[in-house]
Coordinates of C-alpha atoms in Angstrom, one line a residue:
Chain A
D134 CA 0.0 0.0 0.0
G135 CA 1.2 3.5 -0.9
G136 CA 1.3 6.1 1.8
I137 CA 3.1 8.2 4.3
T138 CA 4.6 6.8 7.4
Q139 CA 5.7 8.8 10.4
S140 CA 7.6 7.6 13.4
P141 CA 7.5 7.5 16.3
K142 CA 3.8 8.0 17.2
Y143 CA 4.8 9.6 20.5
L144 CA 8.0 11.3 21.3
F145 CA 9.3 12.8 24.5
R146 CA 11.9 15.5 24.6
K147 CA 14.0 16.7 27.5
E148 CA 15.1 20.2 28.0
G149 CA 18.0 21.2 25.7
Q150 CA 17.6 18.0 23.5
N151 CA 17.2 17.9 19.8
V152 CA 14.8 15.3 18.5
T153 CA 14.1 14.1 14.9
L154 CA 10.7 13.1 13.6
S155 CA 10.8 10.7 10.7
C156 CA 8.6 11.0 7.5
E157 CA 8.8 8.5 4.7
Q158 CA 6.6 8.2 1.6
N159 CA 6.4 5.6 -1.2
L160 CA 4.0 7.7 -3.4
N161 CA 6.7 9.1 -5.6
H162 CA 5.6 12.6 -4.8
D163 CA 8.0 15.5 -5.3
A164 CA 6.4 18.0 -2.8
M165 CA 6.5 17.2 0.9
Y166 CA 5.4 19.3 3.9
W167 CA 5.7 19.5 7.7
Y168 CA 2.8 21.0 9.7
R169 CA 2.3 21.7 13.3
Q170 CA -1.1 21.4 14.9
D171 CA -2.0 23.0 18.3
P172 CA -5.3 22.7 20.0
G173 CA -7.9 25.2 18.7
Q174 CA -5.6 26.3 15.8
G175 CA -5.4 25.5 12.2
L176 CA -2.4 23.6 10.8
R177 CA 0.6 25.8 10.4
L178 CA 3.4 25.1 7.9
I179 CA 6.9 24.6 9.3
Y180 CA 8.9 23.6 6.2
Y181 CA 8.3 22.4 2.7
S182 CA 10.2 20.8 -0.1
Q183 CA 9.3 20.8 -3.7
I184 CA 12.2 18.6 -4.9
V185 CA 15.1 16.6 -3.6
N186 CA 17.9 18.7 -2.1
D187 CA 15.7 21.8 -1.9
F188 CA 13.5 23.1 0.9
Q189 CA 11.9 26.3 2.1
K190 CA 10.9 27.8 5.4
G191 CA 7.2 27.9 6.1
D192 CA 5.4 30.3 8.5
I193 CA 6.9 28.9 11.7
A194 CA 10.3 27.6 10.9
E195 CA 12.2 29.0 13.8
G196 CA 13.6 26.2 16.0
Y197 CA 13.2 23.5 13.4
S198 CA 15.4 22.1 10.6
V199 CA 14.8 19.7 7.8
S200 CA 16.7 17.8 5.1
R201 CA 15.6 16.3 1.8
E202 CA 18.4 14.0 0.7
K203 CA 16.1 11.4 -0.8
K204 CA 12.7 11.8 -2.6
E205 CA 11.1 9.4 -0.1
S206 CA 12.3 11.0 3.1
F207 CA 11.8 14.4 4.7
P208 CA 12.9 14.2 8.4
L209 CA 12.1 17.1 10.8
T210 CA 14.5 18.0 13.6
V211 CA 13.0 19.9 16.6
T212 CA 16.0 21.8 18.1
S213 CA 16.5 23.0 21.6
A214 CA 15.8 26.5 20.2
Q215 CA 12.2 25.6 19.8
K216 CA 10.9 26.7 23.2
N217 CA 7.4 25.4 22.9
P218 CA 7.6 22.1 21.0
T219 CA 4.7 20.3 22.5
A220 CA 2.3 19.8 19.6
F221 CA 1.0 17.3 17.0
Y222 CA 3.3 17.1 13.9
L223 CA 2.0 16.1 10.6
C224 CA 3.9 15.2 7.4
A225 CA 2.2 15.5 4.1
S226 CA 2.8 15.2 0.4
R227 CA 1.0 16.5 -2.7
A228 CA -0.1 14.7 -5.8
L229 CA -0.8 16.6 -9.0
H230 CA -2.9 15.2 -11.8
G231 CA -3.5 17.9 -14.4
D232 CA -5.3 20.7 -12.5
Q233 CA -6.4 18.4 -9.7
E234 CA -4.3 18.1 -6.6
T235 CA -4.6 15.7 -3.6
Q236 CA -3.0 16.1 -0.2
Y237 CA -1.8 13.0 1.6
F238 CA -1.1 13.0 5.3
G239 CA 0.9 10.8 7.6
P240 CA -0.6 9.6 10.9
G241 CA 1.3 12.2 12.9
T242 CA 3.7 12.3 15.7
R243 CA 2.8 13.7 19.1
L244 CA 5.7 15.5 20.8
L245 CA 5.7 16.1 24.5
V246 CA 8.2 17.8 26.6
L247 CA 9.4 16.2 29.9
Chain B
K52 CA -8.8 38.1 11.3
N53 CA -8.0 34.7 10.0
E54 CA -7.8 34.3 6.2
V55 CA -10.0 31.2 6.4
E56 CA -12.9 31.0 8.8
Q57 CA -15.1 28.0 9.4
S58 CA -18.5 27.8 11.0
P59 CA -19.7 26.4 13.2
Q60 CA -16.8 25.5 15.4
N61 CA -18.7 22.6 16.9
L62 CA -21.8 20.7 15.6
T63 CA -23.8 18.0 17.1
A64 CA -26.4 16.1 15.1
Q65 CA -28.6 13.1 15.3
E66 CA -28.0 10.2 13.0
G67 CA -29.8 10.8 9.6
E68 CA -29.7 14.6 9.8
F69 CA -28.4 16.7 6.9
I70 CA -25.2 18.5 7.9
T71 CA -23.7 21.7 6.5
I72 CA -20.3 23.1 7.4
N73 CA -19.2 26.5 6.0
C74 CA -15.9 28.0 5.0
S75 CA -15.3 31.6 4.1
Y76 CA -12.0 33.0 3.0
S77 CA -10.7 36.5 2.4
V78 CA -7.9 35.9 -0.2
G79 CA -7.8 35.0 -3.9
I80 CA -7.4 31.3 -4.3
S81 CA -6.5 28.8 -6.9
A82 CA -8.0 25.8 -5.0
L83 CA -9.9 24.9 -1.8
H84 CA -9.6 21.6 0.0
W85 CA -11.9 19.9 2.4
L86 CA -10.2 17.5 4.8
Q87 CA -11.4 15.1 7.5
Q88 CA -9.4 14.5 10.7
H89 CA -10.4 11.4 12.8
P90 CA -10.0 11.3 16.5
G91 CA -6.7 9.5 16.2
G92 CA -5.3 12.4 14.3
G93 CA -5.0 11.1 10.8
I94 CA -6.2 13.4 8.0
V95 CA -7.8 12.3 4.8
S96 CA -8.4 14.5 1.8
L97 CA -12.1 14.7 0.8
F98 CA -12.3 17.2 -2.0
M99 CA -10.4 19.7 -4.0
L100 CA -12.5 22.4 -5.6
S101 CA -11.7 25.3 -7.9
S102 CA -15.2 25.9 -9.0
G103 CA -18.7 24.4 -8.9
K104 CA -19.7 21.3 -7.0
K105 CA -18.4 17.8 -6.3
K106 CA -20.1 14.8 -4.9
H107 CA -18.7 11.6 -3.4
G108 CA -21.1 9.3 -1.8
R109 CA -23.0 11.1 0.9
L110 CA -20.6 14.1 0.8
I111 CA -21.2 17.2 -1.4
A112 CA -18.9 20.2 -1.6
T113 CA -19.7 23.5 -3.3
I114 CA -17.8 26.6 -3.9
N115 CA -18.8 30.2 -4.8
I116 CA -15.7 32.0 -6.0
Q117 CA -17.4 35.4 -6.2
E118 CA -18.6 35.2 -2.6
K119 CA -15.4 33.5 -1.4
H120 CA -17.4 30.8 0.3
S121 CA -17.6 27.0 0.3
S122 CA -19.9 24.5 2.0
L123 CA -19.5 20.8 2.8
H124 CA -22.7 18.9 3.1
I125 CA -23.3 15.4 4.6
T126 CA -26.5 13.7 3.7
A127 CA -28.0 11.0 6.0
S128 CA -25.3 11.5 8.6
H129 CA -24.0 8.6 10.5
P130 CA -22.0 8.3 13.8
R131 CA -18.9 7.3 11.7
D132 CA -19.0 10.8 10.2
S133 CA -17.9 12.1 13.6
A134 CA -14.6 13.9 13.0
V135 CA -13.1 17.3 12.6
Y136 CA -13.6 18.8 9.1
I137 CA -11.0 21.2 7.9
C138 CA -11.1 23.7 5.1
A139 CA -7.8 24.8 3.5
V140 CA -7.2 27.2 0.6
R141 CA -4.3 27.6 -1.7
K142 CA -3.6 31.2 -2.4
G143 CA -3.2 31.9 -6.1
G144 CA 0.4 31.1 -7.2
S145 CA 1.4 29.9 -3.8
E146 CA 2.9 26.6 -2.7
K147 CA 1.3 27.0 0.7
L148 CA -2.1 26.0 2.1
V149 CA -3.8 28.2 4.6
F150 CA -6.0 26.2 7.0
G151 CA -9.1 26.9 8.9
K152 CA -9.4 25.9 12.6
G153 CA -11.8 23.0 11.8
T154 CA -15.4 22.1 12.6
K155 CA -15.8 19.3 15.1
L156 CA -18.8 17.2 14.1
T157 CA -20.4 14.7 16.5
V158 CA -23.2 12.5 15.1
N159 CA -25.2 10.7 17.8
P160 CA -27.0 7.4 17.2

């Protein structure tokens, strides 16, 4: 089955620690995205990548970093500079068929600070 | 003011009722998406609209570009429709989506 996998499902971070959230897709999509979801708020874009070896900051990139060394993989690192990392993190990709686009989402990773 | 506003925030219905969720936006868009988020957190794409109306099973989505408004309708609602429904718009020429805060729907048996 094609889709997006994220791991782990739950992640605990200690003060001053960097943690990396995994996102893998086997859909052969070029565009991939990381979103953060907080209670009562809409999804907010952290980083996105339209092609391998290229990525751009989204609306809330401070305290986060990404890489896109392979088409299938788009890991997100939450650095110690992110002072309020507790949130639900969603990875997504986009499929384009003519003028139709479809968004695909992973199951998410819930990050909690110890 | 948010660029994408959804109403209502919360909606409770009885099984079988006709449901309408609204989305208004204040920017020029090239596409509007309706998404469904289940209690576990996973999100599924329901529709992408750039004009007119689309139907899939009991779900119908409409968009009025002039009025900057879209509606998602659910006919013959069922408890399994209970979820958060999210509207998102792609601003013209942008790679980014702007999301509404979602409408939490609960359908009671």
